[in-house]
Tab-separated table of C-alpha atoms in Angstrom:
chain	number	residue	atom	x	y	z
A	1	UNK	CA	-0.309	0.383	-0.146
A	2	UNK	CA	3.073	2.544	0.383
A	3	UNK	CA	4.519	1.625	-1.981
A	4	UNK	CA	1.648	2.120	-4.539
A	5	UNK	CA	1.094	5.918	-2.624
A	6	UNK	CA	4.743	6.657	-3.140
A	7	UNK	CA	4.745	5.489	-7.049
A	8	UNK	CA	1.176	7.672	-7.576
A	9	UNK	CA	4.011	10.344	-6.319
A	10	UNK	CA	6.734	9.915	-8.233
A	11	UNK	CA	4.971	8.720	-11.105
A	12	UNK	CA	3.522	11.711	-11.050
A	13	UNK	CA	6.211	13.558	-10.549
A	14	UNK	CA	8.426	11.992	-14.189
A	15	UNK	CA	4.469	12.351	-15.955
A	16	UNK	CA	4.909	16.286	-15.423
A	17	UNK	CA	8.516	16.029	-16.530
A	18	UNK	CA	8.437	13.407	-19.604
A	19	UNK	CA	4.808	13.662	-20.675
A	20	UNK	CA	3.490	11.220	-22.364
A	21	UNK	CA	7.367	9.581	-22.982
A	22	UNK	CA	7.599	5.738	-24.656
A	23	UNK	CA	9.437	3.545	-25.635
A	24	UNK	CA	9.770	0.596	-27.931
A	25	UNK	CA	7.501	-1.674	-27.223
A	26	UNK	CA	5.471	0.144	-25.233
A	27	UNK	CA	5.058	2.530	-27.763
A	28	UNK	CA	4.186	-0.650	-30.208
A	29	UNK	CA	1.554	-2.013	-27.659
A	30	UNK	CA	-0.361	1.311	-27.661
A	31	UNK	CA	-1.128	1.215	-30.824
A	32	UNK	CA	-1.786	-2.139	-31.774
A	33	UNK	CA	-4.139	-2.047	-28.606
A	34	UNK	CA	-5.306	1.633	-27.295
A	35	UNK	CA	-7.346	3.565	-29.976
A	36	UNK	CA	-6.532	7.370	-29.820
A	37	UNK	CA	-4.041	9.137	-26.932
A	38	UNK	CA	-4.163	8.926	-23.926
A	39	UNK	CA	-6.122	11.823	-21.888
A	40	UNK	CA	-3.193	12.036	-19.286
A	41	UNK	CA	0.478	11.287	-19.478
A	42	UNK	CA	2.279	7.899	-18.384
A	43	UNK	CA	5.853	7.816	-19.493
A	44	UNK	CA	7.196	4.025	-20.506
A	45	UNK	CA	10.355	4.779	-18.020
A	46	UNK	CA	7.824	4.868	-14.776
A	47	UNK	CA	7.885	0.712	-13.568
A	48	UNK	CA	6.823	1.364	-10.386
A	49	UNK	CA	3.402	0.823	-11.187
A	50	UNK	CA	4.444	-2.586	-13.084
A	51	UNK	CA	5.747	-3.692	-10.130
A	52	UNK	CA	2.990	-2.580	-7.897
A	53	UNK	CA	0.776	-4.462	-10.430
A	54	UNK	CA	3.188	-7.481	-10.076
A	55	UNK	CA	2.906	-7.385	-6.278
A	56	UNK	CA	-0.739	-7.387	-6.567
A	57	UNK	CA	-1.688	-10.260	-9.079
A	58	UNK	CA	0.570	-12.362	-6.684
A	59	UNK	CA	-0.978	-11.536	-3.772
A	60	UNK	CA	-2.211	-14.723	-1.847
A	61	UNK	CA	-0.295	-17.203	-4.125
A	62	UNK	CA	1.780	-19.882	-3.718
A	63	UNK	CA	5.539	-19.272	-4.289
A	64	UNK	CA	5.279	-21.682	-7.083
A	65	UNK	CA	6.790	-21.911	-10.562
A	66	UNK	CA	2.911	-22.719	-12.300
A	67	UNK	CA	1.551	-19.856	-10.661
A	68	UNK	CA	4.251	-17.153	-11.249
A	69	UNK	CA	3.597	-17.927	-14.747
A	70	UNK	CA	0.158	-18.350	-15.188
A	71	UNK	CA	-0.044	-14.934	-12.400
A	72	UNK	CA	2.791	-13.312	-14.958
A	73	UNK	CA	1.182	-13.776	-17.729
A	74	UNK	CA	-2.496	-12.833	-17.176
A	75	UNK	CA	-0.730	-9.918	-15.864
A	76	UNK	CA	0.679	-8.359	-18.404
A	77	UNK	CA	-2.060	-9.693	-20.791
A	78	UNK	CA	-4.448	-7.266	-18.655
A	79	UNK	CA	-2.333	-4.789	-18.454
A	80	UNK	CA	-1.639	-4.424	-22.810
A	81	UNK	CA	-5.364	-4.563	-23.434
A	82	UNK	CA	-6.958	-3.190	-20.796
A	83	UNK	CA	-10.568	-4.352	-20.412
A	84	UNK	CA	-12.462	-2.322	-19.009
A	85	UNK	CA	-12.749	-0.720	-16.464
A	86	UNK	CA	-9.254	-1.194	-16.302
A	87	UNK	CA	-8.437	1.832	-19.600
A	88	UNK	CA	-11.023	3.930	-17.611
A	89	UNK	CA	-9.362	4.354	-14.314
A	90	UNK	CA	-6.315	5.289	-16.471
A	91	UNK	CA	-7.692	8.490	-17.385
A	92	UNK	CA	-7.898	9.591	-13.693
A	93	UNK	CA	-4.935	11.941	-13.683
A	94	UNK	CA	-2.272	13.167	-11.346
A	95	UNK	CA	-0.296	9.503	-11.252
A	96	UNK	CA	-3.279	8.199	-10.482
A	97	UNK	CA	-4.099	5.946	-13.821
A	98	UNK	CA	-0.844	5.480	-13.773
A	99	UNK	CA	-1.057	3.598	-11.274
A	100	UNK	CA	-4.288	2.413	-10.725
A	101	UNK	CA	-4.760	0.801	-14.221
A	102	UNK	CA	-2.077	-1.583	-13.709
A	103	UNK	CA	-3.882	-2.826	-9.756
A	104	UNK	CA	-6.787	-3.664	-11.378
A	105	UNK	CA	-4.705	-5.703	-14.170
A	106	UNK	CA	-2.780	-7.375	-10.930
A	107	UNK	CA	-6.194	-7.734	-9.414
A	108	UNK	CA	-7.706	-9.336	-12.631
A	109	UNK	CA	-4.349	-11.467	-12.999
A	110	UNK	CA	-4.555	-12.697	-9.530
A	111	UNK	CA	-8.556	-13.713	-9.921
A	112	UNK	CA	-6.933	-15.899	-13.484
A	113	UNK	CA	-4.621	-17.683	-11.418
A	114	UNK	CA	-6.459	-18.666	-8.717
A	115	UNK	CA	-9.196	-19.527	-11.246
A	116	UNK	CA	-6.585	-21.339	-13.459
A	117	UNK	CA	-4.628	-23.321	-9.954
A	118	UNK	CA	-8.066	-24.527	-9.493
A	119	UNK	CA	-9.375	-25.905	-12.288
A	120	UNK	CA	-5.720	-27.401	-12.352
A	121	UNK	CA	-6.310	-28.898	-9.100
């Protein structure tokens, strides 16, 4: 929780300084999966949102390779595709959207991982 709020503060400061700066694959993924410009900057050099989102994806999961692989894959998928309401959360300003969309993707990934582990026994 502390890293979420620290990340929100840091993300806002970097977004104000760097704007919509995207690097390599982040720029390509944005073009393919997200139509139009984002309403608020989310520079790809900000990674604290990815870290907190992945921590959320791993919350209460067993420390086993299958769980880690499913959680990581699901988190990346949800973070890139941004299904509703993840895309809506991204629109929040002042660093909130940068953090909230990744936390929501982590929650989705966590749920998918729990269901997948339950299904495979």
